[in-house]
mmCIF file of C-alpha atoms in Angstrom:
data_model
loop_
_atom_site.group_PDB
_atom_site.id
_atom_site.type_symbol
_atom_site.label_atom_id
_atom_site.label_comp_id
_atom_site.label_asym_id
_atom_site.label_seq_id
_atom_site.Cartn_x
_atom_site.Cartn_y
_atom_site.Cartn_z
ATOM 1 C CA UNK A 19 -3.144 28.245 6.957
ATOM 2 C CA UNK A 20 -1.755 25.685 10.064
ATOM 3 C CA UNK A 21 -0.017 29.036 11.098
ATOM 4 C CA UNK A 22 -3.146 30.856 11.791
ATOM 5 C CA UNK A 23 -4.457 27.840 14.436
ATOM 6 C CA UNK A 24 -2.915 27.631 17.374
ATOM 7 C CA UNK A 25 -4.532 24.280 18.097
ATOM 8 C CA UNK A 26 -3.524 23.168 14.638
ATOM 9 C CA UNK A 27 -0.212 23.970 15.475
ATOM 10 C CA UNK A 28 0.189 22.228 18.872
ATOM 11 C CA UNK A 29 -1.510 18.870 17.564
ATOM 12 C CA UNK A 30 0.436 18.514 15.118
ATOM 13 C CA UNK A 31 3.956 19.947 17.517
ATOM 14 C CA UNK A 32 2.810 16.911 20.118
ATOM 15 C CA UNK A 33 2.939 14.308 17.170
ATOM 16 C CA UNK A 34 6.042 15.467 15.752
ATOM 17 C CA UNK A 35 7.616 15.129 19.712
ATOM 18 C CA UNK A 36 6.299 11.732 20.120
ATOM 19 C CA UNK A 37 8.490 10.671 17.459
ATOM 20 C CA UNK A 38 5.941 10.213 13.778
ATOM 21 C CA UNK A 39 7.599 10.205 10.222
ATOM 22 C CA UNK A 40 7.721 13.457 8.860
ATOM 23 C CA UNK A 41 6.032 11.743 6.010
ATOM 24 C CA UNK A 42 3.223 10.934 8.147
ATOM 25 C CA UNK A 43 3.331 14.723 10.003
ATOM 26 C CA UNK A 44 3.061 16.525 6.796
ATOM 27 C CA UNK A 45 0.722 13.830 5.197
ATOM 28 C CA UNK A 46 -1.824 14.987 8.398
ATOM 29 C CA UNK A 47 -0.726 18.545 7.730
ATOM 30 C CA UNK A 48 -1.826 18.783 4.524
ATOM 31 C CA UNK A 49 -5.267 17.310 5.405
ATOM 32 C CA UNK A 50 -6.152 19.261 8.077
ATOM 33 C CA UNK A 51 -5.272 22.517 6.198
ATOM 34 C CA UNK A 52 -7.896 21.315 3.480
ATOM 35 C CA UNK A 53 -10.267 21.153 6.362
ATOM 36 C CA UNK A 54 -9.159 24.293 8.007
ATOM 37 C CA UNK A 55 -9.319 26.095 4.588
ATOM 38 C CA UNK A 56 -12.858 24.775 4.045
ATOM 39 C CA UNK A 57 -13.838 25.958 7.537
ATOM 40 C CA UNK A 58 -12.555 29.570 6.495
ATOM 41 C CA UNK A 59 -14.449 29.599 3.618
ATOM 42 C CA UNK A 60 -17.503 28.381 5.638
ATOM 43 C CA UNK A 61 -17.216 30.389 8.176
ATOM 44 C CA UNK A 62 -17.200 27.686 10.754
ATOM 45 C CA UNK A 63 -15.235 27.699 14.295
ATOM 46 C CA UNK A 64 -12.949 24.483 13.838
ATOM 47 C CA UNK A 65 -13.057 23.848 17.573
ATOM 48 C CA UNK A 66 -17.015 23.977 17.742
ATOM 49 C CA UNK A 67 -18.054 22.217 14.889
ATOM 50 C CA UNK A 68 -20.464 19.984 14.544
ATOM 51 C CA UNK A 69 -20.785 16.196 12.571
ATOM 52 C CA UNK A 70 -23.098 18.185 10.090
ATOM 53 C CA UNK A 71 -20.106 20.553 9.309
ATOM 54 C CA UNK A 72 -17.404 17.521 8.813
ATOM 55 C CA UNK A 73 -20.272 15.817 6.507
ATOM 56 C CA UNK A 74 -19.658 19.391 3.985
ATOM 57 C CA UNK A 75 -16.077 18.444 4.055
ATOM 58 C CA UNK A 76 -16.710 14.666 3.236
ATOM 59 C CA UNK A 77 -19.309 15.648 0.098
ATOM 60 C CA UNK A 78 -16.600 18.438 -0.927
ATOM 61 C CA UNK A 79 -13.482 15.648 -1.039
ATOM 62 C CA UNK A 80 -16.232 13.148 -3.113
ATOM 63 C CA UNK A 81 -16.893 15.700 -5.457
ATOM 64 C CA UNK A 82 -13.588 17.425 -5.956
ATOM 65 C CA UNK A 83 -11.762 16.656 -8.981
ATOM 66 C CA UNK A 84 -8.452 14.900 -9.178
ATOM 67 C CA UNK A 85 -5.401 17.683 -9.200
ATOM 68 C CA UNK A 86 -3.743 15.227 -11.882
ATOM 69 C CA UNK A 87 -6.979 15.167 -14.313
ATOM 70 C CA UNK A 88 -6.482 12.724 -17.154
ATOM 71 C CA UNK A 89 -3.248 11.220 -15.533
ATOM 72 C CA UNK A 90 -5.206 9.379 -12.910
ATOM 73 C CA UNK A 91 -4.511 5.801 -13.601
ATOM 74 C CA UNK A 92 -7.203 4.568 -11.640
ATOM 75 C CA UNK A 93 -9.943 5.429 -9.298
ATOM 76 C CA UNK A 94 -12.196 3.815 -6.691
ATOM 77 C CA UNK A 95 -14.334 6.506 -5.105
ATOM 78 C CA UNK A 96 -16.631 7.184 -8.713
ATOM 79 C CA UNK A 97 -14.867 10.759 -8.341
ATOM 80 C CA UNK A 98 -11.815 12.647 -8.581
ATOM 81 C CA UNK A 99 -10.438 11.676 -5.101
ATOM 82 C CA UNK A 100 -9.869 7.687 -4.571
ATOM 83 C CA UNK A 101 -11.163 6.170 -1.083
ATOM 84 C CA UNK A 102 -8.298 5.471 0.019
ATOM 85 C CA UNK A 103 -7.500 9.376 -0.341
ATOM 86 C CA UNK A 104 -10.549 10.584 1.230
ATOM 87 C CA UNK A 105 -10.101 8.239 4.420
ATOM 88 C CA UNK A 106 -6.841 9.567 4.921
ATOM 89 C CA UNK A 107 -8.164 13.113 5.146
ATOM 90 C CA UNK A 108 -10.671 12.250 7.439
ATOM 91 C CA UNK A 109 -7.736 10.591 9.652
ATOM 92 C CA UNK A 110 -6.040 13.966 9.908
ATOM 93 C CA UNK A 111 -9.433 15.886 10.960
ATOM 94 C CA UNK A 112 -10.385 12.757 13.637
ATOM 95 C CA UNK A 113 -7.100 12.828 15.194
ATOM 96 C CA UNK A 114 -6.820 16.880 15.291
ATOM 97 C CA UNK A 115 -10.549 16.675 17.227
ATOM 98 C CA UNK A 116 -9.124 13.714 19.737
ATOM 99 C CA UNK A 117 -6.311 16.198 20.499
ATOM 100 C CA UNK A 118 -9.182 18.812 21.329
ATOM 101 C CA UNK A 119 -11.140 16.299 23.801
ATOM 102 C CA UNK A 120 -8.610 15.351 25.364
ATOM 103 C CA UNK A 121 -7.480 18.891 25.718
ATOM 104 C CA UNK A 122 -11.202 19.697 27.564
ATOM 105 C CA UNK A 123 -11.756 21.784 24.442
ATOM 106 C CA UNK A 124 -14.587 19.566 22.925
ATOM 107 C CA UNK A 125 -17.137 17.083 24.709
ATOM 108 C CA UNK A 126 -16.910 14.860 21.683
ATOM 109 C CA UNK A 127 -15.236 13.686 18.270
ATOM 110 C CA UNK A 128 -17.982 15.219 15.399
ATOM 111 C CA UNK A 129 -16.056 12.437 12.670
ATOM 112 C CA UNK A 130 -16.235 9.574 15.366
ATOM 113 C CA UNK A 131 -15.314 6.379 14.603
ATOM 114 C CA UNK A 132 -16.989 2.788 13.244
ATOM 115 C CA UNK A 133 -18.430 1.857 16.888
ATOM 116 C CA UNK A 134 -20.807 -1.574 17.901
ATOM 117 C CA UNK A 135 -24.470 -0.769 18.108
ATOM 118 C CA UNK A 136 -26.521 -3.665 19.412
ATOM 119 C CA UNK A 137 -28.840 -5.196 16.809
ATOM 120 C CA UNK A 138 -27.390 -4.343 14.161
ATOM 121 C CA UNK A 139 -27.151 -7.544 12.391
ATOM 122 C CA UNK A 140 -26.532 -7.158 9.152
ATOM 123 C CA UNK A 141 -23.757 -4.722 9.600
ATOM 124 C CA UNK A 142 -22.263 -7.167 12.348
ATOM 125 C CA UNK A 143 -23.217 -4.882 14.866
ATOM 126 C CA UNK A 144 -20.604 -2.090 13.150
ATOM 127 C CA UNK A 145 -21.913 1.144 12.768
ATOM 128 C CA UNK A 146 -20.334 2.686 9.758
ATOM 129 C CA UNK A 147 -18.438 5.965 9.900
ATOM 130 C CA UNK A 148 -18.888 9.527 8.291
ATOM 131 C CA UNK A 149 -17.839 7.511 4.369
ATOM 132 C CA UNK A 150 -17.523 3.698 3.710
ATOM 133 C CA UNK A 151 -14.294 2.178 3.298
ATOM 134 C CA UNK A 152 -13.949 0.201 0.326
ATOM 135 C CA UNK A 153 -11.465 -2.287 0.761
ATOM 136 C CA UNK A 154 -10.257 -3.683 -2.796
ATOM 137 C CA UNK A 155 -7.742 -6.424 -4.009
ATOM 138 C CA UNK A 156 -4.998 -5.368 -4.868
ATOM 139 C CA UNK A 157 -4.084 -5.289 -8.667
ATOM 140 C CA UNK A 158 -0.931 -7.548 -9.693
ATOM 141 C CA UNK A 159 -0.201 -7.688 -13.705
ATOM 142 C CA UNK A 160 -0.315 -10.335 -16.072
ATOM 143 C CA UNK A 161 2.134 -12.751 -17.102
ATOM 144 C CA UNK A 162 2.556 -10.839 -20.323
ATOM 145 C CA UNK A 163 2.059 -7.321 -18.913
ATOM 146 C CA UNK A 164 5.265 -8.391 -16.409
ATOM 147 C CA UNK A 165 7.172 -9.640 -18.938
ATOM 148 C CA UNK A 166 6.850 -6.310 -20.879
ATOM 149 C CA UNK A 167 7.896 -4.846 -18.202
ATOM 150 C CA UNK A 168 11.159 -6.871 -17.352
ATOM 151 C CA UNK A 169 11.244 -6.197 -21.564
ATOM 152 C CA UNK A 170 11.732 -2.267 -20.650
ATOM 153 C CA UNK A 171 13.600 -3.182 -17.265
ATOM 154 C CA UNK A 172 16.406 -4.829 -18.881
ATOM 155 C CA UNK A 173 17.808 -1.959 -20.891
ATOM 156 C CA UNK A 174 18.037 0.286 -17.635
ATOM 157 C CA UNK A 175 20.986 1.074 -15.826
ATOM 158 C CA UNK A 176 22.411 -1.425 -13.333
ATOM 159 C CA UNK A 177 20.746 0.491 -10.362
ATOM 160 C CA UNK A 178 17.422 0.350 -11.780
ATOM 161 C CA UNK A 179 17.518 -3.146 -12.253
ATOM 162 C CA UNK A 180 18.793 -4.423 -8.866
ATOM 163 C CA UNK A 181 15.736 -2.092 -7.282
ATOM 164 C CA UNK A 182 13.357 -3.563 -9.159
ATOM 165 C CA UNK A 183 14.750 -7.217 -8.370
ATOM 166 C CA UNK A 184 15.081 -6.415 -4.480
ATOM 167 C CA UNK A 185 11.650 -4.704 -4.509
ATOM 168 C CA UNK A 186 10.350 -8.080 -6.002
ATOM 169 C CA UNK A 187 12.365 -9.935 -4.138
ATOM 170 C CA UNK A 188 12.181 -8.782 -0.657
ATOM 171 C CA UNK A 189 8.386 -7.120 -1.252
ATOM 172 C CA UNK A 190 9.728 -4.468 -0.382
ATOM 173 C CA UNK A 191 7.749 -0.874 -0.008
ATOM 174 C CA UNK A 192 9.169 2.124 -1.623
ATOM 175 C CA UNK A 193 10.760 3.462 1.357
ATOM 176 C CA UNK A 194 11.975 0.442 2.723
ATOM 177 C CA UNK A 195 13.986 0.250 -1.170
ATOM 178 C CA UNK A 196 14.798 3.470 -1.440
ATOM 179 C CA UNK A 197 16.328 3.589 2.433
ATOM 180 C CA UNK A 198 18.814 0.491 2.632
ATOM 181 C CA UNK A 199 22.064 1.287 3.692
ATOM 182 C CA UNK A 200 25.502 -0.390 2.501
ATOM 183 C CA UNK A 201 25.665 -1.926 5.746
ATOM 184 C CA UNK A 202 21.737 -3.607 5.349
ATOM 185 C CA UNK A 203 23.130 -6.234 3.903
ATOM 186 C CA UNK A 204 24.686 -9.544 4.207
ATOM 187 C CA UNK A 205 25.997 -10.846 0.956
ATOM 188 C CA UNK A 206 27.220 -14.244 2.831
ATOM 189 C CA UNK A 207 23.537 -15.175 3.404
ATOM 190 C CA UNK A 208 21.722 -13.240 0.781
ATOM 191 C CA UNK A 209 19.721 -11.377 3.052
ATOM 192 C CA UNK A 210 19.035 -7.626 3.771
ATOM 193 C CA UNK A 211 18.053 -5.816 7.055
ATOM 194 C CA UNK A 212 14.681 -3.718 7.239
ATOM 195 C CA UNK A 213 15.314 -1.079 9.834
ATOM 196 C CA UNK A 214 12.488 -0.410 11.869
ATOM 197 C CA UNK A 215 12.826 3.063 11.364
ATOM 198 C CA UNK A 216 11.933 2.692 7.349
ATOM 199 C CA UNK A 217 8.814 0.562 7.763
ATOM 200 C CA UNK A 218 5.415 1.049 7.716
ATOM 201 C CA UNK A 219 4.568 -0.437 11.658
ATOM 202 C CA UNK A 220 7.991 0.334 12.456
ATOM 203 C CA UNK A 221 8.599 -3.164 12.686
ATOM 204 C CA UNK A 222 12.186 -4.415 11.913
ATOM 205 C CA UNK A 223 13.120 -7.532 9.810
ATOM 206 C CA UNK A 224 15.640 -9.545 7.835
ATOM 207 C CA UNK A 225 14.304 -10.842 4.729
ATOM 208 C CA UNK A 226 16.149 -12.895 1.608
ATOM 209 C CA UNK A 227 16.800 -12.379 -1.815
ATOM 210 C CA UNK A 228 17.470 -14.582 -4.706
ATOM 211 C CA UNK A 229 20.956 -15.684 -6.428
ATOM 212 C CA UNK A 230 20.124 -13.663 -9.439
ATOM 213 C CA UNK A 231 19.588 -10.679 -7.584
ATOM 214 C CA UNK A 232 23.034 -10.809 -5.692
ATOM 215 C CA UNK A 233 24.888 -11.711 -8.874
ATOM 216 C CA UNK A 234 23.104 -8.076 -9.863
ATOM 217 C CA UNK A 235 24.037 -6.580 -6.842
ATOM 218 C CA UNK A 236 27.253 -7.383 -6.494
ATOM 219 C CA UNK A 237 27.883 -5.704 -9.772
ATOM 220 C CA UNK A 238 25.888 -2.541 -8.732
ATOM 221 C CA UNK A 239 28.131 -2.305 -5.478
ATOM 222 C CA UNK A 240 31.237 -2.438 -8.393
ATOM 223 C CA UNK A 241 29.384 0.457 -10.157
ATOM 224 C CA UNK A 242 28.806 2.607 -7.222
ATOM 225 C CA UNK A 243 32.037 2.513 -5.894
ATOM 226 C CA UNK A 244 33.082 4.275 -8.803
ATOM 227 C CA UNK A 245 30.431 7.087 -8.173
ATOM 228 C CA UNK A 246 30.747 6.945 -4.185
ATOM 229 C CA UNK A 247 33.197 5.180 -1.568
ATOM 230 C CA UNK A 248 31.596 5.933 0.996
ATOM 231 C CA UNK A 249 29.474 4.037 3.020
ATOM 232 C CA UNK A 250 25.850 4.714 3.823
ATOM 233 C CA UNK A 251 22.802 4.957 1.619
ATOM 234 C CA UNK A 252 22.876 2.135 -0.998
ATOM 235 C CA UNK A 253 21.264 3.630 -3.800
ATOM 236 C CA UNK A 254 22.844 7.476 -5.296
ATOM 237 C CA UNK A 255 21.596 9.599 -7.640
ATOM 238 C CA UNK A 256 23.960 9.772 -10.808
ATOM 239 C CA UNK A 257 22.426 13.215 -11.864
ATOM 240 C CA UNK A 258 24.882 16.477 -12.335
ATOM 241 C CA UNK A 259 22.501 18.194 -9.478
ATOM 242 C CA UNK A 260 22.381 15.434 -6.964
ATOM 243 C CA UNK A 261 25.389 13.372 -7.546
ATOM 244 C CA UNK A 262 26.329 10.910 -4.837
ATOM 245 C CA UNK A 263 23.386 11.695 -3.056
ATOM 246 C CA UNK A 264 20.876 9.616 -1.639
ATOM 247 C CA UNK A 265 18.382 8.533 -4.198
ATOM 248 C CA UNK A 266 15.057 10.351 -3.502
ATOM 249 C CA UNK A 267 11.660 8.537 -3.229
ATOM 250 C CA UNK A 268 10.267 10.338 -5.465
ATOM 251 C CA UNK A 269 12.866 9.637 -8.279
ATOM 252 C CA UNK A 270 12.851 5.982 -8.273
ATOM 253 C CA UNK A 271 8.781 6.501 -8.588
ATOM 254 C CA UNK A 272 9.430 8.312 -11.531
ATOM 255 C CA UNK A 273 11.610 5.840 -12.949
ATOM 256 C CA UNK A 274 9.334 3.254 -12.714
ATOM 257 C CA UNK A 275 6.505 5.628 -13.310
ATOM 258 C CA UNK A 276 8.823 5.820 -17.208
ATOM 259 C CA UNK A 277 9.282 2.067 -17.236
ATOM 260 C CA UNK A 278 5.358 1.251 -16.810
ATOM 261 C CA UNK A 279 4.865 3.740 -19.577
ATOM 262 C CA UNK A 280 7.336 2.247 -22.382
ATOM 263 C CA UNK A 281 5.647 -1.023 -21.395
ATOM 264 C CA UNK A 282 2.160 0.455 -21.929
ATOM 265 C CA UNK A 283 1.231 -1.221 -18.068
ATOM 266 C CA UNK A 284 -0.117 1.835 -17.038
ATOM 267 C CA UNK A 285 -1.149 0.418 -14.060
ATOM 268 C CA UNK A 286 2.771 -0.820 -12.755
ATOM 269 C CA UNK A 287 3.890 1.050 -9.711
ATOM 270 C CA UNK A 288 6.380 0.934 -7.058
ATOM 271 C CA UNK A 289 3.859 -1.287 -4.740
ATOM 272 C CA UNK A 290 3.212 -3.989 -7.488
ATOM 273 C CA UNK A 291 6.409 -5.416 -7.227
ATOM 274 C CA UNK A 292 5.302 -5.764 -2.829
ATOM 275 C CA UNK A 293 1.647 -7.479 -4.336
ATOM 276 C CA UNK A 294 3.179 -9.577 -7.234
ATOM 277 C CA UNK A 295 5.576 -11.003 -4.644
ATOM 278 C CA UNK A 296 3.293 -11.948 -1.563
ATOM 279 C CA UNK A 297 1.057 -12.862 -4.563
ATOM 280 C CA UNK A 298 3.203 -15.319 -5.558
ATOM 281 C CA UNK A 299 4.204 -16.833 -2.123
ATOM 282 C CA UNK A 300 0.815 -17.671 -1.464
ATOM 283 C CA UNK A 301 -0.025 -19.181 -5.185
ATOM 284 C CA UNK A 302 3.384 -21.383 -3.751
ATOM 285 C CA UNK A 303 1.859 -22.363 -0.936
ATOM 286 C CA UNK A 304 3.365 -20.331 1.765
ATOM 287 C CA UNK A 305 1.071 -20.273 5.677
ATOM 288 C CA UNK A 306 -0.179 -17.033 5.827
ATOM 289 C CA UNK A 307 1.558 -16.644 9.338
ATOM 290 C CA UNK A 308 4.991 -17.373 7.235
ATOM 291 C CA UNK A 309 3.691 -14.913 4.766
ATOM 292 C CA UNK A 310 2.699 -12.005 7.091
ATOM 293 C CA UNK A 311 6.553 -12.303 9.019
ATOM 294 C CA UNK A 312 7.967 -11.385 5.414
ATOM 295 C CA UNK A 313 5.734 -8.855 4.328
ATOM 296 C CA UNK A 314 6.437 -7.092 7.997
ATOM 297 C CA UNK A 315 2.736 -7.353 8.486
ATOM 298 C CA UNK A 316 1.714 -7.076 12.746
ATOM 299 C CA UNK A 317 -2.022 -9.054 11.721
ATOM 300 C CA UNK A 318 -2.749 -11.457 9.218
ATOM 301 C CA UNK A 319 -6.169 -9.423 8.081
ATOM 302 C CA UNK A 320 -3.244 -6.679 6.413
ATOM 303 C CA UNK A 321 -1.754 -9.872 4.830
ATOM 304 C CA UNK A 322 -5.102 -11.434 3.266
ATOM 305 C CA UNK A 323 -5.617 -7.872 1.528
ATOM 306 C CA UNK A 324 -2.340 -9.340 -0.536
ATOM 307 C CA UNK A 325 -3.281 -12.855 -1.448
ATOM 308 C CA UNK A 326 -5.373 -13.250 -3.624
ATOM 309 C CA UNK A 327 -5.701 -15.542 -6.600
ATOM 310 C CA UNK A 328 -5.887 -14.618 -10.189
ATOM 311 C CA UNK A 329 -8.876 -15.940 -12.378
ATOM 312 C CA UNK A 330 -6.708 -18.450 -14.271
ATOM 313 C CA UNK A 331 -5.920 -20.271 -10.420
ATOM 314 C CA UNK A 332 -9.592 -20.025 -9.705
ATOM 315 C CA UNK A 333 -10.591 -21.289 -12.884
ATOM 316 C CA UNK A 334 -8.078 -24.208 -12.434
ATOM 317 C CA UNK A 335 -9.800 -24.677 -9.078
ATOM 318 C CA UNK A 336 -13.037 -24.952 -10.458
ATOM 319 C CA UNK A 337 -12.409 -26.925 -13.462
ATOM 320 C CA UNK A 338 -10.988 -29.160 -11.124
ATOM 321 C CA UNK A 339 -14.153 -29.593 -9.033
ATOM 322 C CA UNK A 340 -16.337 -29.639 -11.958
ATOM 323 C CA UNK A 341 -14.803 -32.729 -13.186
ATOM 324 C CA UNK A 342 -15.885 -34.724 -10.357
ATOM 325 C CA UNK A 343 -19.538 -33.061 -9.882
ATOM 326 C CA UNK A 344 -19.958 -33.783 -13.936
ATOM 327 C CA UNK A 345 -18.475 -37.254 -13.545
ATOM 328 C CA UNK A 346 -20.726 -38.174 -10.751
ATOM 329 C CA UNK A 347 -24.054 -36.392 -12.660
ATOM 330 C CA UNK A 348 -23.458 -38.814 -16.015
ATOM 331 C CA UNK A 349 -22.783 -41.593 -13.738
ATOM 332 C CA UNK A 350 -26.163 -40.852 -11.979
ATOM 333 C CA UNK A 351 -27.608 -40.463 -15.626
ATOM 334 C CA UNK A 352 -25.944 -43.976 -17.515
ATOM 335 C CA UNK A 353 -25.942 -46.441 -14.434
ATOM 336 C CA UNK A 354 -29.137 -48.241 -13.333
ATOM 337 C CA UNK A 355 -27.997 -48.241 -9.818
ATOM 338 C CA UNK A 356 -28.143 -44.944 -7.987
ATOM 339 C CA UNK A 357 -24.486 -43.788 -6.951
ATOM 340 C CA UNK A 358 -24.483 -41.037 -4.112
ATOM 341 C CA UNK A 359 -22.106 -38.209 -3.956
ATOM 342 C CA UNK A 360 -19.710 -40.727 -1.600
ATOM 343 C CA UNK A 361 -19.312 -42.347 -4.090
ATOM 344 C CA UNK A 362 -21.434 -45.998 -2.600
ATOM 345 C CA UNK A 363 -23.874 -47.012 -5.000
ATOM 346 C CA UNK A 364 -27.240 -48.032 -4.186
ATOM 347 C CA UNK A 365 -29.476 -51.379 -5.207
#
C-alpha cells in the first residue's frame, strides 16, 4: 500500500533518517496505510483531502471491531479500538499531512491539532481535536491479585523471575527490560543503567534495585553463563530455535501474558509492574520531582498519570477527616456553649 505513495514513502524515509525507533517508524507505517487503504476504497486523493474526509476515517476506527475479538482484556473507546489506539492512528495521518505543508503540497493540516480559541471558557480556551482523548488512571492490582501473581511467578525459571523483580523494581518499561546489557549493571551499588537509546524520551538514567533482586540476579548471571559467555544482551532465549539469542519483546509479553492467566489477573501486563511501582513510591511518600527522575519522565503531568491512590488510602483519608468533622458536630450537639470549627468555644 506505502509502496504505491510516493509521499507516503518519503515521509516516512525523512523520519527513519532523522534517527526514530523502528518501532515507532513502523508503528506510523501501519497507521497511515489504514488511512491510505481507506482513501483507496473512498476514492479520495490523500494529498487533497479535506477535514470531512479524515472525520470518515475517525468514525471507521470507532466503529471497527477489535482484530483480537473476545481476547480484549479491556477497552476504553465503547468499541473495538481503545482511545489510546485510535489517537495513535490519527498521529500517523497528522504528521504524514505536516510533511505535505511543509512540502508546499497542502495549505493546511485537515486533522489539526487541540489549538486556544478565545472565550472558550469552559474548555479552558482548548479547542478539542478531530476525537477526545480520554486520559484514564492507570490500573495497578490488588494486594491479593499481586500476590497470586508472585504465587504463579515463583515456580518460573530463574530468568522470569529476576525480570519480573527488575521490572518492579526499577519500573521499568518492556523495552527498557527486555534491552539491558551485561554491562548495564553495577552489582557493587545495586544499580542498572537505562540507555537512552531504549527509552521512551530517549532519556538516559541509572536507577536501583533491591537486595532481593541482586541475590536473584546474581544467580541468573550463574545460569546464563552456562547457556552464553558472552557478553551483551542480559536476557537469552533458552528455546531450541533461538538459543542464546536475545530475548524478544514479544516473548517476555507472552510469558507474562501466561503468568497473568494461571493467576486469573487478566488484567496483569508488562506495564503493571512500571504503575504498581511509581504507585507505591508515591503511597511512601516520595516528591513527585524525585518520582518523575526514576520513572525517566521529562514533565511531572506524565508522572501524575502514575500516582494515584487506591480506594482503601482514600478511604483511610477520609475516615480520618470524618473523625474530626463528627467529633466537632456531637460536640456542637451535647455542649451548651457553641464550639466553632477552631476549635474556641463561645459564651
Amino acid at each position: 500500500m506505502l509502496a504505491r505513495h510516493d509521499h507516503a514513502t518519503s515521509w516516512l524515509q525523512a523520519w527513519s533518517d532523522l534517527g526514530r525507533a523502528p518501532r515507532t517508524i513502523d508503528a506510523y507505517a501501519r497507521g497511515l496505510a489504514e488511512y491510505l487503504l481507506l482513501c483507496e476504497r473512498e476514492q479520495i486523493d490523500p494529498v487533497t483531502a479535506k477535514r470531512s474526509h479524515v472525520a470518515v476515517y475517525v468514525r471507521e476506527l470507532s466503529a471497527r471491531p477489535h482484530h483480537r475479538g473476545a481476547n480484549v482484556i479491556s477497552l476504553d473507546s465503547g468499541s473495538g479500538l481503545a482511545n489510546a489506539t485510535i489517537q495513535q492512528r490519527l498521529v500517523a495521518v497528522r504528521l504524514f499531512y505536516d510533511f505535505l505543508v511543509e512540502e508546499g503540497l497542502r495549505q493546511s493540516n485537515p486533522v489539526g491539532r487541540g489549538r486556544y480559541v478565545p472565550g472558550r471558557r469552559r474548555s479552558g480556551g482548548l479547542q478539542q481535536g478531530l476525537f477526545p482523548r480520554l486520559t484514564k488512571l492507570p490500573w495497578i492490582p490488588s494486594d491479593d491479585q499481586w500476590l497470586r501473581v508472585l504465587d504463579v511467578a515463583r515456580r518460573e525459571p530463574v530468568r522470569n523471575r529476576v525480570m519480573l523483580a527488575l521490572a518492579y523494581d526499577a519500573a521499568l518499561r518492556r523495552e527498557e527490560l527486555c534491552s539491558l546489557r551485561t554491562d548495564d549493571i553495577d552489582p557493587a551499588h545495586r544499580t542498572l543503567r537505562v540507555r537512552a537509546e531504549t527509552t521512551k524520551n530517549r532519556l538516559e538514567r541509572v536507577v536501583p534495585y533491591s537486595a532481593p533482586t541482586g541475590v536473584l540476579l546474581s544467580s541468573y548471571l550463574a545460569h546464563r553463563a552456562t547457556v552464553s559467555r558472552a557478553r551483551g544482551p542480559l536476557f537469552l532465549s533458552e528455546s531450541r530455535r533461538n538459543h542464546a539469542q536475545p530475548l524478544s519483546l514479544w516473548t517476555w509479553s507472552k510469558v507474562v501474558r501466561r503468568i497473568a492467566l494461571e493467576a486469573e489477573v487478566e488484567r496483569f501486563s508488562t506495564h503493571t509492574t512500571r504503575h504498581l511501582c511509581l504507585t507505591d513510591l508515591a503511597r511512601m511518600g516520595w516528591e513527585v520531582h524525585a518520582i518523575a527522575t526514576f520513572a525517566g519522565h521529562r514533565h511531572t503531568d506524565s508522572t501524575l498519570r502514575y500516582i494515584h491512590l487506591s480506594g482503601r488510602d482514600l478511604a483511610d483519608k477520609l475516615n480520618r477527616g470524618m473523625q474530626h468533622i463528627h467529633a466537632w458536630r456531637i460536640q456542637t450537639l451535647t455542649s451548651e456553649q457553641m464550639p466553632t470549627t477552631d476549635g474556641v468555644v463561645h459564651g
